[in-house]
CSV table of C-alpha atoms in Angstrom, one decimal:
chain,number,residue,atom,x,y,z
A,150,MET,CA,12.6,-9.3,22.1
A,151,PRO,CA,11.4,-12.9,21.4
A,152,ARG,CA,14.0,-15.5,21.5
A,153,ARG,CA,14.9,-17.3,18.3
A,154,SER,CA,14.9,-21.0,18.3
A,155,ASN,CA,18.2,-22.7,17.5
A,156,ASN,CA,17.0,-25.7,15.4
A,157,ILE,CA,16.2,-23.6,12.1
A,158,PRO,CA,18.6,-24.3,9.4
A,159,PHE,CA,20.0,-21.1,8.1
A,160,ASN,CA,22.6,-19.9,5.6
A,161,PRO,CA,23.7,-16.4,6.8
A,162,THR,CA,25.3,-15.8,3.3
A,163,GLY,CA,23.3,-17.5,0.7
A,164,LEU,CA,26.0,-17.3,-1.8
A,165,VAL,CA,26.7,-19.8,-4.6
A,166,ALA,CA,29.9,-21.9,-4.2
A,167,GLY,CA,32.6,-21.2,-6.8
A,168,GLN,CA,31.1,-18.0,-7.9
A,169,SER,CA,31.9,-14.3,-7.0
A,170,ASN,CA,28.5,-13.1,-5.7
A,171,LYS,CA,27.7,-9.4,-5.5
A,172,LYS,CA,26.1,-7.6,-2.6
A,173,LYS,CA,25.0,-4.1,-3.7
A,174,ALA,CA,22.6,-1.6,-2.1
A,175,LEU,CA,20.9,1.7,-3.2
A,176,LEU,CA,19.8,4.0,-0.3
A,177,ILE,CA,17.5,7.0,-1.0
A,178,GLY,CA,16.6,9.7,1.6
A,179,ILE,CA,14.5,12.8,0.7
A,180,ASN,CA,13.8,15.4,3.2
A,181,ASN,CA,12.4,18.1,1.0
A,182,THR,CA,10.6,18.1,-2.3
A,183,LEU,CA,8.8,20.7,-4.4
A,184,MET,CA,5.7,19.9,-2.5
A,185,ASP,CA,6.9,22.4,0.1
A,186,GLN,CA,6.4,25.2,-2.5
A,187,GLY,CA,3.2,26.7,-4.0
A,188,GLY,CA,1.0,26.0,-0.9
A,189,ALA,CA,1.2,22.2,-1.2
A,190,GLY,CA,0.2,21.9,2.5
A,191,ARG,CA,1.8,21.3,5.8
A,192,GLY,CA,3.6,18.3,6.9
A,193,THR,CA,5.7,17.8,3.8
A,194,ARG,CA,9.0,18.5,5.4
A,195,LEU,CA,10.7,15.6,6.9
A,196,MET,CA,13.5,15.5,9.4
A,197,MET,CA,14.7,11.7,9.4
A,198,PRO,CA,15.3,10.4,6.0
A,199,HIS,CA,19.0,11.6,5.8
A,200,LYS,CA,19.6,10.0,9.2
A,201,ASP,CA,17.8,6.9,8.1
A,202,VAL,CA,20.1,6.5,5.2
A,203,GLU,CA,23.1,7.0,7.4
A,204,SER,CA,22.1,4.4,10.0
A,205,MET,CA,21.1,1.9,7.3
A,206,ARG,CA,24.4,2.3,5.6
A,207,ALA,CA,26.3,1.7,8.8
A,208,LEU,CA,24.1,-1.4,9.6
A,209,LEU,CA,25.0,-3.0,6.1
A,210,VAL,CA,28.7,-2.5,6.5
A,211,ASP,CA,29.0,-3.5,10.1
A,212,HIS,CA,26.5,-6.4,10.3
A,213,TYR,CA,26.0,-7.7,6.7
A,214,GLN,CA,29.4,-7.5,5.2
A,215,TYR,CA,28.6,-4.9,2.4
A,216,SER,CA,31.5,-3.1,1.0
A,217,PRO,CA,31.0,0.7,1.2
A,218,SER,CA,32.0,1.0,-2.5
A,219,ASP,CA,28.9,-1.1,-3.3
A,220,ILE,CA,26.5,1.1,-1.6
A,221,VAL,CA,25.0,4.2,-3.4
A,222,THR,CA,23.3,6.9,-1.5
A,223,LEU,CA,20.9,9.5,-2.9
A,224,ILE,CA,20.0,12.4,-0.6
A,225,ASP,CA,19.1,15.9,-1.0
A,226,ILE,CA,21.9,17.8,0.5
A,227,ASP,CA,23.7,21.0,-0.8
A,228,ASP,CA,26.8,19.2,-1.8
A,229,PRO,CA,28.0,19.0,-5.5
A,230,LYS,CA,29.6,15.7,-4.7
A,231,GLN,CA,26.3,14.1,-3.7
A,232,LEU,CA,24.0,12.4,-6.2
A,233,GLN,CA,20.5,14.2,-5.9
A,234,PRO,CA,17.5,11.9,-5.6
A,235,THR,CA,15.9,13.4,-8.7
A,236,ARG,CA,13.7,11.3,-10.8
A,237,ALA,CA,16.2,10.7,-13.4
A,238,ASN,CA,18.8,9.7,-11.0
A,239,ILE,CA,16.6,7.5,-9.0
A,240,ARG,CA,15.7,5.6,-12.2
A,241,THR,CA,19.2,5.5,-13.4
A,242,GLU,CA,20.7,4.1,-10.1
A,243,MET,CA,17.9,1.5,-9.7
A,244,ARG,CA,18.8,0.2,-13.2
A,245,LYS,CA,22.5,0.2,-12.3
A,246,LEU,CA,21.8,-1.8,-9.1
A,247,VAL,CA,20.3,-4.8,-10.8
A,248,ALA,CA,22.5,-4.5,-14.0
A,249,ASP,CA,24.3,-7.8,-14.8
A,250,ALA,CA,22.5,-9.5,-12.0
A,251,ARG,CA,23.4,-13.2,-11.7
A,252,ARG,CA,22.2,-16.2,-9.7
A,253,GLY,CA,23.3,-15.8,-6.0
A,254,ASP,CA,23.6,-12.0,-6.0
A,255,HIS,CA,21.9,-10.0,-3.2
A,256,PHE,CA,20.4,-6.5,-3.6
A,257,PHE,CA,19.2,-4.1,-1.1
A,258,PHE,CA,16.9,-1.1,-1.7
A,259,HIS,CA,16.0,1.4,0.9
A,260,TYR,CA,13.6,4.4,0.4
A,261,SER,CA,12.7,6.8,3.1
A,262,GLY,CA,10.6,9.8,2.0
A,263,HIS,CA,7.1,10.8,0.5
A,264,VAL,CA,4.8,8.7,-1.3
A,265,VAL,CA,1.5,9.8,-2.8
A,266,GLN,CA,-1.5,7.9,-4.3
A,267,THR,CA,-3.0,8.3,-7.7
A,268,GLU,CA,-6.0,6.9,-9.4
A,269,ASN,CA,-5.2,3.5,-11.0
A,270,GLN,CA,-6.3,3.2,-14.7
A,271,ASP,CA,-5.7,-0.4,-15.7
A,272,HIS,CA,-7.7,-2.2,-12.9
A,273,THR,CA,-4.4,-3.8,-11.4
A,274,GLU,CA,-4.8,-2.3,-7.8
A,275,GLU,CA,-7.1,-3.8,-5.3
A,276,ASP,CA,-7.9,-0.4,-3.7
A,277,GLY,CA,-8.1,1.4,-7.0
A,278,LYS,CA,-4.8,3.5,-6.4
A,279,ASP,CA,-1.3,3.5,-7.6
A,280,GLU,CA,1.6,4.4,-5.2
A,281,CYS,CA,4.2,6.7,-6.4
A,282,LEU,CA,7.6,7.8,-5.0
A,283,VAL,CA,8.0,11.6,-4.8
A,284,PRO,CA,11.5,12.6,-5.8
A,285,CYS,CA,13.1,15.9,-4.7
A,286,ASP,CA,12.3,17.6,-8.1
A,287,SER,CA,8.5,16.6,-7.9
A,288,ASP,CA,5.6,18.8,-6.9
A,289,GLY,CA,3.6,15.7,-5.9
A,290,VAL,CA,2.0,15.6,-9.4
A,291,GLN,CA,4.7,15.8,-11.9
A,292,ASN,CA,7.9,13.7,-12.1
A,293,LEU,CA,6.5,11.0,-9.9
A,294,ILE,CA,7.7,7.3,-10.0
A,295,GLN,CA,4.9,4.9,-10.0
A,296,ASP,CA,5.0,1.4,-8.5
A,297,ASP,CA,4.7,-0.2,-11.9
A,298,GLU,CA,7.9,1.4,-12.8
A,299,LEU,CA,9.6,0.2,-9.6
A,300,ARG,CA,8.4,-3.4,-10.3
A,301,GLY,CA,9.4,-3.3,-13.9
A,302,ILE,CA,13.0,-2.1,-13.0
A,303,LEU,CA,13.8,-3.8,-9.6
A,304,VAL,CA,11.7,-7.0,-9.7
A,305,ASP,CA,10.9,-8.2,-13.2
A,306,ARG,CA,14.5,-7.9,-14.3
A,307,LEU,CA,16.2,-10.2,-11.6
A,308,PRO,CA,17.3,-13.6,-12.7
A,309,GLN,CA,16.5,-16.8,-11.0
A,310,GLY,CA,18.4,-17.6,-7.7
A,311,SER,CA,19.0,-13.9,-6.9
A,312,GLN,CA,17.5,-11.9,-4.0
A,313,LEU,CA,16.2,-8.4,-3.4
A,314,VAL,CA,15.3,-6.9,-0.1
A,315,ALA,CA,13.5,-3.6,0.1
A,316,VAL,CA,12.8,-1.6,3.1
A,317,LEU,CA,10.2,1.2,2.4
A,318,ASP,CA,9.6,3.8,5.1
A,319,SER,CA,7.0,6.0,3.8
A,320,CYS,CA,3.2,6.4,3.8
A,321,HIS,CA,1.0,4.0,1.5
A,322,SER,CA,4.0,1.7,1.0
A,323,GLY,CA,2.4,-1.7,1.6
A,324,SER,CA,2.2,-2.6,-2.0
A,325,LEU,CA,4.9,-0.2,-3.5
A,326,LEU,CA,6.7,-2.9,-5.3
A,327,ASP,CA,3.4,-4.5,-6.5
A,328,LEU,CA,4.3,-7.9,-4.9
A,329,GLU,CA,1.7,-10.7,-5.1
A,330,HIS,CA,1.6,-11.9,-1.4
A,331,TYR,CA,1.1,-9.8,1.7
A,332,ARG,CA,-1.7,-10.9,3.9
A,333,CYS,CA,-0.4,-14.6,4.1
A,334,ASN,CA,2.8,-13.2,5.6
A,335,ARG,CA,1.2,-11.4,8.5
A,336,VAL,CA,1.8,-12.3,12.0
A,337,TRP,CA,-0.7,-12.1,14.9
A,338,VAL,CA,-0.3,-9.3,17.3
A,339,PRO,CA,-2.4,-9.0,20.5
A,340,TRP,CA,-4.4,-6.0,19.7
A,341,VAL,CA,-6.7,-4.4,17.1
A,342,SER,CA,-5.6,-1.2,15.4
A,343,LYS,CA,-7.7,1.5,16.9
A,344,GLY,CA,-7.4,4.0,14.0
A,345,ARG,CA,-10.3,6.3,12.8
A,346,ARG,CA,-13.6,4.7,12.4
A,347,LYS,CA,-14.1,6.6,9.1
A,348,SER,CA,-10.9,5.3,7.7
A,349,ASP,CA,-9.8,4.5,4.1
A,350,PRO,CA,-9.9,0.7,4.7
A,351,ILE,CA,-13.6,0.8,5.7
A,352,ARG,CA,-14.3,3.2,2.8
A,353,ASN,CA,-12.6,0.7,0.3
A,354,ASN,CA,-14.5,-2.2,1.8
A,355,VAL,CA,-17.8,-0.5,1.2
A,356,GLN,CA,-16.9,0.5,-2.3
A,357,ARG,CA,-16.1,-3.2,-3.2
A,358,HIS,CA,-19.3,-4.4,-1.4
A,359,ASN,CA,-21.5,-2.0,-3.3
A,360,ALA,CA,-20.0,-2.8,-6.7
A,361,LEU,CA,-19.4,0.8,-7.7
A,362,VAL,CA,-17.1,-0.5,-10.6
A,363,VAL,CA,-19.0,-2.2,-13.4
A,364,TYR,CA,-17.3,-4.4,-15.9
A,365,GLN,CA,-18.5,-6.1,-19.1
A,366,HIS,CA,-17.1,-9.3,-20.4
A,367,LYS,CA,-17.0,-10.6,-23.9
A,368,ARG,CA,-15.5,-13.7,-25.1
A,369,ILE,CA,-13.1,-13.3,-27.9
A,370,SER,CA,-11.5,-16.7,-28.1
A,371,GLY,CA,-11.4,-20.1,-26.5
A,372,ASP,CA,-9.1,-18.9,-23.8
A,373,ARG,CA,-9.5,-15.1,-23.7
A,374,VAL,CA,-12.1,-12.7,-22.4
A,375,LYS,CA,-12.2,-9.1,-23.1
A,376,GLN,CA,-13.0,-6.9,-20.0
A,377,ARG,CA,-14.2,-3.4,-20.1
A,378,LYS,CA,-14.7,-0.9,-17.3
A,379,THR,CA,-18.0,0.8,-18.1
A,380,THR,CA,-18.9,3.1,-15.4
A,381,VAL,CA,-17.0,5.1,-12.7
A,382,LEU,CA,-18.8,6.9,-10.0
A,383,ASN,CA,-17.0,8.8,-7.2
A,384,HIS,CA,-20.0,8.4,-4.9
A,385,PRO,CA,-22.9,5.8,-5.1
A,386,THR,CA,-25.9,7.1,-6.8
A,387,SER,CA,-28.1,5.9,-4.1
A,388,PRO,CA,-31.4,7.6,-3.3
A,389,LEU,CA,-29.5,9.4,-0.4
A,390,SER,CA,-26.4,10.6,-2.6
A,391,PRO,CA,-26.1,14.3,-3.3
A,392,ALA,CA,-26.4,13.4,-7.1
A,393,ARG,CA,-29.8,12.2,-6.5
A,394,ARG,CA,-31.1,14.4,-3.8
A,395,ASN,CA,-31.8,18.2,-4.4
A,396,SER,CA,-32.4,19.0,-0.7
A,397,SER,CA,-32.2,17.1,2.6
A,398,ARG,CA,-36.0,17.2,2.9
A,399,GLU,CA,-36.5,14.8,-0.1
A,400,VAL,CA,-37.9,11.5,1.0
A,401,PRO,CA,-35.6,8.5,-0.3
A,402,THR,CA,-37.6,6.2,-2.7
A,403,ALA,CA,-37.0,2.6,-3.1
A,404,PRO,CA,-36.1,1.2,-6.7
A,405,ALA,CA,-39.0,0.3,-8.9
A,406,SER,CA,-40.4,-3.1,-8.1
A,407,PRO,CA,-43.3,-5.2,-9.5
A,408,VAL,CA,-44.4,-5.5,-5.8
A,409,ALA,CA,-46.7,-2.6,-4.9
A,410,SER,CA,-45.3,-0.5,-2.2
A,411,PRO,CA,-47.4,-0.1,0.9
A,412,THR,CA,-49.1,3.1,1.7
A,413,VAL,CA,-46.9,5.6,3.8
A,414,SER,CA,-48.7,7.4,6.6
A,415,PRO,CA,-47.9,11.1,7.5
A,416,ALA,CA,-46.1,9.9,10.6
A,417,SER,CA,-43.8,7.5,8.8
A,418,THR,CA,-43.1,10.1,6.1
A,419,SER,CA,-41.8,12.4,8.8
A,420,THR,CA,-39.6,9.5,10.1
A,421,HIS,CA,-38.2,8.9,6.7
A,422,ARG,CA,-37.3,12.6,6.3
A,423,LYS,CA,-35.5,12.7,9.7
A,424,LEU,CA,-33.7,9.5,8.6
A,425,ALA,CA,-32.7,11.2,5.2
A,426,ARG,CA,-31.4,14.2,7.0
A,427,ALA,CA,-29.4,12.2,9.5
A,428,LEU,CA,-27.8,10.2,6.8
A,429,THR,CA,-27.0,13.2,4.8
A,430,LYS,CA,-25.2,14.6,7.8
A,431,LEU,CA,-23.4,11.3,8.2
A,432,GLU,CA,-22.4,11.2,4.6
A,433,HIS,CA,-20.9,14.6,4.8
A,434,ASN,CA,-19.0,13.8,7.9
A,435,THR,CA,-17.6,10.6,6.5
A,436,SER,CA,-16.3,12.5,3.3
A,437,LYS,CA,-13.9,14.4,5.5
A,438,GLY,CA,-10.5,12.9,5.1
A,439,ILE,CA,-7.4,12.7,7.4
A,440,ASN,CA,-5.3,16.0,6.9
A,441,ALA,CA,-2.4,15.3,9.3
A,442,ILE,CA,0.2,13.4,7.4
A,443,ARG,CA,3.9,12.9,7.8
A,444,ARG,CA,5.5,10.9,4.9
A,445,SER,CA,2.8,11.5,2.1
A,446,SER,CA,0.7,14.3,0.7
A,447,THR,CA,-2.4,12.4,-0.6
A,448,LEU,CA,-3.7,13.8,-3.8
A,449,ARG,CA,-7.4,14.7,-3.4
A,450,ASN,CA,-9.8,15.1,-6.4
A,451,SER,CA,-12.5,17.8,-6.4
A,452,SER,CA,-16.1,16.7,-5.7
A,453,THR,CA,-18.0,15.6,-8.8
A,454,ALA,CA,-21.5,15.6,-7.1
A,455,GLY,CA,-24.1,16.3,-9.5
A,456,GLN,CA,-22.1,15.8,-12.6
A,457,PRO,CA,-23.1,13.2,-15.4
A,458,VAL,CA,-21.7,9.6,-15.1
A,459,LYS,CA,-18.3,9.4,-16.8
A,460,LYS,CA,-18.1,6.8,-19.6
A,461,ILE,CA,-14.8,4.9,-19.6
A,462,GLN,CA,-13.7,3.0,-22.8
A,463,ARG,CA,-10.7,1.2,-21.1
A,464,SER,CA,-10.5,-2.5,-21.8
A,465,ARG,CA,-8.1,-5.3,-21.2
A,466,THR,CA,-7.9,-9.0,-22.0
A,467,ILE,CA,-7.9,-11.6,-19.3
A,468,LYS,CA,-7.3,-15.4,-19.3
A,469,SER,CA,-10.4,-17.5,-18.9
A,470,GLN,CA,-10.5,-20.8,-20.5
A,471,PHE,CA,-13.2,-23.2,-21.6
A,472,VAL,CA,-12.7,-26.6,-19.8
A,473,PRO,CA,-14.5,-29.8,-20.6
A,474,TRP,CA,-17.4,-31.0,-18.4
A,475,LEU,CA,-16.8,-34.1,-16.0
A,476,ASP,CA,-18.7,-36.6,-18.2
A,477,ILE,CA,-17.5,-35.5,-21.6
A,478,LYS,CA,-14.6,-37.2,-23.3
A,479,LYS,CA,-11.4,-35.4,-23.8
A,480,ALA,CA,-11.5,-36.3,-27.6
A,481,GLU,CA,-15.0,-34.9,-28.0
A,482,ALA,CA,-14.1,-31.7,-26.2
A,483,ALA,CA,-11.0,-31.2,-28.5
A,484,ALA,CA,-13.1,-31.7,-31.6
A,485,ALA,CA,-15.7,-29.2,-30.5
A,486,SER,CA,-13.1,-26.8,-29.6
A,487,SER,CA,-11.4,-27.1,-33.1
A,488,GLU,CA,-14.8,-26.4,-34.8
A,489,GLY,CA,-15.2,-23.2,-32.7
A,490,ASP,CA,-18.6,-24.3,-31.2
A,491,TRP,CA,-18.2,-22.7,-27.9
A,492,ASP,CA,-21.9,-23.3,-26.9
A,493,GLN,CA,-21.9,-26.9,-27.3
A,494,GLU,CA,-23.5,-28.6,-24.2
A,495,GLY,CA,-21.0,-30.1,-21.8
A,496,ARG,CA,-18.6,-27.2,-21.9
A,497,GLN,CA,-18.2,-24.9,-19.0
A,498,CYS,CA,-16.3,-21.7,-18.4
A,499,GLU,CA,-13.3,-21.7,-16.0
A,500,SER,CA,-13.7,-19.9,-12.6
A,501,PRO,CA,-12.2,-16.5,-12.3
A,502,VAL,CA,-8.6,-16.4,-11.5
A,503,GLN,CA,-7.7,-15.0,-8.0
A,504,GLU,CA,-5.8,-11.7,-8.6
A,505,PHE,CA,-4.8,-10.6,-5.0
A,506,CYS,CA,-3.5,-12.5,-1.9
A,507,ASN,CA,-6.5,-13.4,0.4
A,508,GLY,CA,-4.3,-14.7,3.4
A,509,TRP,CA,-4.7,-18.5,2.7
A,510,CYS,CA,-2.2,-18.9,0.0
A,511,HIS,CA,-0.1,-21.4,2.2
A,512,HIS,CA,-3.2,-23.6,2.1
A,513,ASN,CA,-3.7,-23.2,-1.6
A,514,VAL,CA,-0.9,-24.2,-4.0
A,515,SER,CA,-3.0,-24.6,-7.0
A,516,PRO,CA,-2.4,-22.6,-10.3
A,517,THR,CA,-5.4,-20.3,-9.4
A,518,SER,CA,-3.4,-18.6,-6.6
A,519,PRO,CA,-1.8,-15.2,-7.6
A,520,THR,CA,1.7,-16.7,-7.9
A,521,PRO,CA,3.3,-16.6,-11.5
A,522,LEU,CA,6.5,-18.4,-10.3
A,523,TRP,CA,6.6,-21.5,-7.9
A,524,SER,CA,10.0,-22.9,-8.8
A,525,LEU,CA,12.6,-22.9,-6.2
A,526,GLY,CA,15.1,-21.3,-8.4
A,527,SER,CA,12.9,-18.1,-9.0
A,528,PRO,CA,14.2,-14.8,-7.7
A,529,GLU,CA,13.4,-14.0,-4.1
A,530,ILE,CA,11.9,-10.6,-3.6
A,531,ILE,CA,10.9,-9.4,-0.1
A,532,SER,CA,9.5,-5.9,0.8
A,533,LEU,CA,9.3,-4.6,4.4
A,534,ALA,CA,6.9,-1.6,4.3
A,535,SER,CA,6.5,0.6,7.4
A,536,CYS,CA,2.4,0.7,6.8
A,537,LYS,CA,-0.6,-0.4,4.6
A,538,ASP,CA,-1.4,1.4,1.5
A,539,SER,CA,-4.3,3.1,3.5
A,540,GLN,CA,-2.1,4.3,6.2
A,541,GLN,CA,0.4,6.9,6.9
A,542,ALA,CA,4.2,6.6,8.2
A,543,TRP,CA,5.1,8.9,11.1
A,544,GLU,CA,8.1,10.5,12.8
A,545,ASP,CA,7.6,11.2,16.5
A,546,SER,CA,8.6,14.2,18.3
A,547,GLU,CA,12.2,12.9,18.9
A,548,GLY,CA,12.7,12.2,15.3
A,549,ASN,CA,12.4,8.2,15.4
A,550,SER,CA,11.1,6.5,12.4
A,551,MET,CA,10.5,2.8,11.3
A,552,THR,CA,13.9,2.7,9.9
A,553,GLN,CA,15.5,3.8,13.1
A,554,ARG,CA,13.4,1.1,15.0
A,555,LEU,CA,14.5,-1.7,12.5
A,556,VAL,CA,18.2,-0.9,12.7
A,557,GLU,CA,17.9,-1.0,16.4
A,558,ILE,CA,16.5,-4.4,16.2
A,559,LEU,CA,18.7,-5.8,13.7
A,560,LYS,CA,22.0,-4.5,15.5
A,561,LYS,CA,21.0,-6.9,18.4
A,562,ASP,CA,20.1,-9.6,16.1
A,563,PRO,CA,21.0,-9.4,12.4
A,564,HIS,CA,19.3,-12.7,11.5
A,565,PRO,CA,15.9,-13.0,13.4
A,566,THR,CA,13.2,-15.0,12.0
A,567,MET,CA,10.6,-13.4,9.8
A,568,GLY,CA,8.0,-14.0,12.4
A,569,ASP,CA,10.0,-12.5,15.3
A,570,LEU,CA,11.0,-9.5,13.2
A,571,MET,CA,7.4,-8.6,12.2
A,572,MET,CA,6.2,-9.1,15.8
A,573,THR,CA,8.9,-6.9,17.2
A,574,ILE,CA,8.6,-4.1,14.7
A,575,SER,CA,4.9,-4.1,15.1
A,576,HIS,CA,5.1,-3.7,18.9
A,577,LYS,CA,7.5,-0.9,18.6
A,578,LEU,CA,5.5,1.2,16.1
A,579,HIS,CA,2.3,0.6,18.2
A,580,ASP,CA,4.2,1.9,21.2
A,581,ALA,CA,5.4,4.8,19.4
A,582,ALA,CA,1.8,5.6,18.0
A,583,ILE,CA,0.5,5.6,21.6
A,584,LYS,CA,3.2,7.9,22.7
A,585,ALA,CA,2.4,10.4,19.8
A,586,HIS,CA,-1.2,10.2,20.6
A,587,THR,CA,-0.6,11.1,24.2
A,588,GLN,CA,1.8,14.0,23.4
A,589,THR,CA,-0.8,15.4,20.8
A,590,LYS,CA,-3.6,15.3,23.5
A,591,GLN,CA,-1.3,17.0,26.1
A,592,TYR,CA,-0.5,19.7,23.7
A,593,LYS,CA,-4.2,20.3,22.7
A,594,ASN,CA,-5.3,20.5,26.4
A,595,LYS,CA,-2.3,23.0,26.9
A,596,VAL,CA,-3.5,25.2,24.0
A,597,LEU,CA,-7.1,25.1,25.2
A,598,ARG,CA,-6.1,26.2,28.9
A,599,TYR,CA,-3.9,29.0,27.3
A,600,ARG,CA,-6.8,30.2,25.2
A,601,LYS,CA,-9.1,30.3,28.3
A,602,ARG,CA,-6.7,32.1,30.3
A,603,PHE,CA,-5.8,34.8,27.7
A,604,PRO,CA,-8.7,35.1,25.3
A,605,GLY,CA,-8.2,37.0,22.1
A,606,LYS,CA,-4.4,36.4,22.2
A,607,TYR,CA,-4.4,33.3,20.3
A,608,GLU,CA,-6.2,32.6,17.0
A,609,LEU,CA,-7.4,29.3,16.2
A,610,PRO,CA,-5.8,28.2,12.9
A,611,GLU,CA,-8.1,27.1,10.2
A,612,GLU,CA,-6.5,23.7,10.1
A,613,GLY,CA,-7.1,23.3,13.9
A,614,ASP,CA,-4.5,23.0,16.8
A,615,THR,CA,-3.5,19.4,16.0
A,616,ASP,CA,-2.9,19.7,12.3
A,617,GLY,CA,0.2,17.8,11.3
A,618,LEU,CA,0.3,15.9,14.4
A,619,ASN,CA,-0.7,12.1,15.2
A,620,LEU,CA,-3.9,12.3,17.2
A,621,ASN,CA,-5.3,8.8,16.5
A,622,ASP,CA,-3.6,7.1,13.7
A,623,PHE,CA,-1.8,3.8,13.9
A,624,GLN,CA,0.6,2.1,11.2
A,625,ASP,CA,0.8,-1.6,10.7
A,626,PRO,CA,4.1,-2.8,9.0
A,627,GLN,CA,3.8,-5.2,6.0
A,628,LEU,CA,5.9,-7.9,4.7
A,629,SER,CA,5.4,-8.5,1.0
A,630,SER,CA,6.9,-11.2,-1.4
A,631,ARG,CA,6.4,-12.8,-4.7
A,632,LYS,CA,5.8,-16.1,-3.0
A,633,PRO,CA,4.2,-17.1,0.4
A,634,LEU,CA,7.0,-16.8,2.9
A,635,ASP,CA,7.8,-19.4,5.7
A,636,MET,CA,7.8,-17.0,8.7
A,637,GLY,CA,10.2,-19.2,10.6
A,638,ARG,CA,13.1,-18.4,8.1
A,639,ARG,CA,15.8,-16.1,8.8
A,640,TRP,CA,15.9,-12.4,7.8
A,641,ASN,CA,19.0,-11.8,5.8
A,642,LEU,CA,20.2,-8.7,3.9
């Protein structure tokens, strides 16, 4: 484990002098949900969340001076004295956690269980998906707790000077609290994640670059612009998409252009047809998703190929002010603004405001960065997630999880620097992924040898031999916050 330097000032308590500060925690662990019923799929029953809650509770009491009476646990066990992690109970206990919060209070929130993704409807997610907790009384569709609800209860209600630390051990948990900064808090690790080449991050990047989402803007006042999302396509309507191609033999045609197209020879036509068939096969293979999951059950929509384009009438108002040109006097600009003459020469529209963290927030402290509160007294919110939004969290064959590794690290050093903590936990999760890949490949080879030795005695499952096992997925822990973090600061619960 990396050594920590001794010349960094650190206040291990962070309490306000002369005030009785609170330290409260809410720990949630869900092994089973209603997703296990009704053919919801394999891989939905977890082994570790109850143990995660137990280990985290002991860590808070033994190393962070939490009183056992100030720690609330929600786990799905058959005990009438134990609060069950239903949707109603989770929401109630979250409100109680931050109720009557004051400056100097410390709060801790831990969740270990399932998370699913749903389509975002208000254009507030970079990848177009909302992340949702799956309570024990949820089937993965109903009774979910959306990330907007978590943000509204746990984050937006905290007063200045208070602190909330969240540890989220689940799939798709990178932005579960919808905090503004995440890329700028990352640390360098000496490898590149070697996950699937046809992964969700690549798909999301392609979607953004191809501009599948179309917006219309209409100015309604001097400082407001109305934005409407006009078209949503599940697949790009390119000449090679299924919606535009009746058969794989159809030759793709270029869009209409005033420049005359050159004559295509029979040989080149054959080449184009071969290319079309190859791209069709590639597009079909790319559409196949990852079906081996642990702490999530991603919701999938049925294919809409061939259906007409959906017209969406959702709209929202965004901030975009007119600002005076450099060589126009302020008085003249103010007069033009009062007269409502928005087209007067010498006025310009303000550049779009940055909505998502780009990784360079430490170098950009202007109001255009996505940080609503820069004051030193604003509440400090930190979220440690086990993976990115596009990734899945795993339990290995021995039942270990990200929470177990985090507890192991913090028992040795309860107050490492943020950078050392992220570096260490990243190494441990990477090593665990490599170990899981090796075990899965060994099991797969063992099944193949058995099938060859005893033909007809072992029927291949429809899902394959490795369904529910980690064959080539990685998970990269994420540290999110409301403001860019100094990675040399100490971690404290």
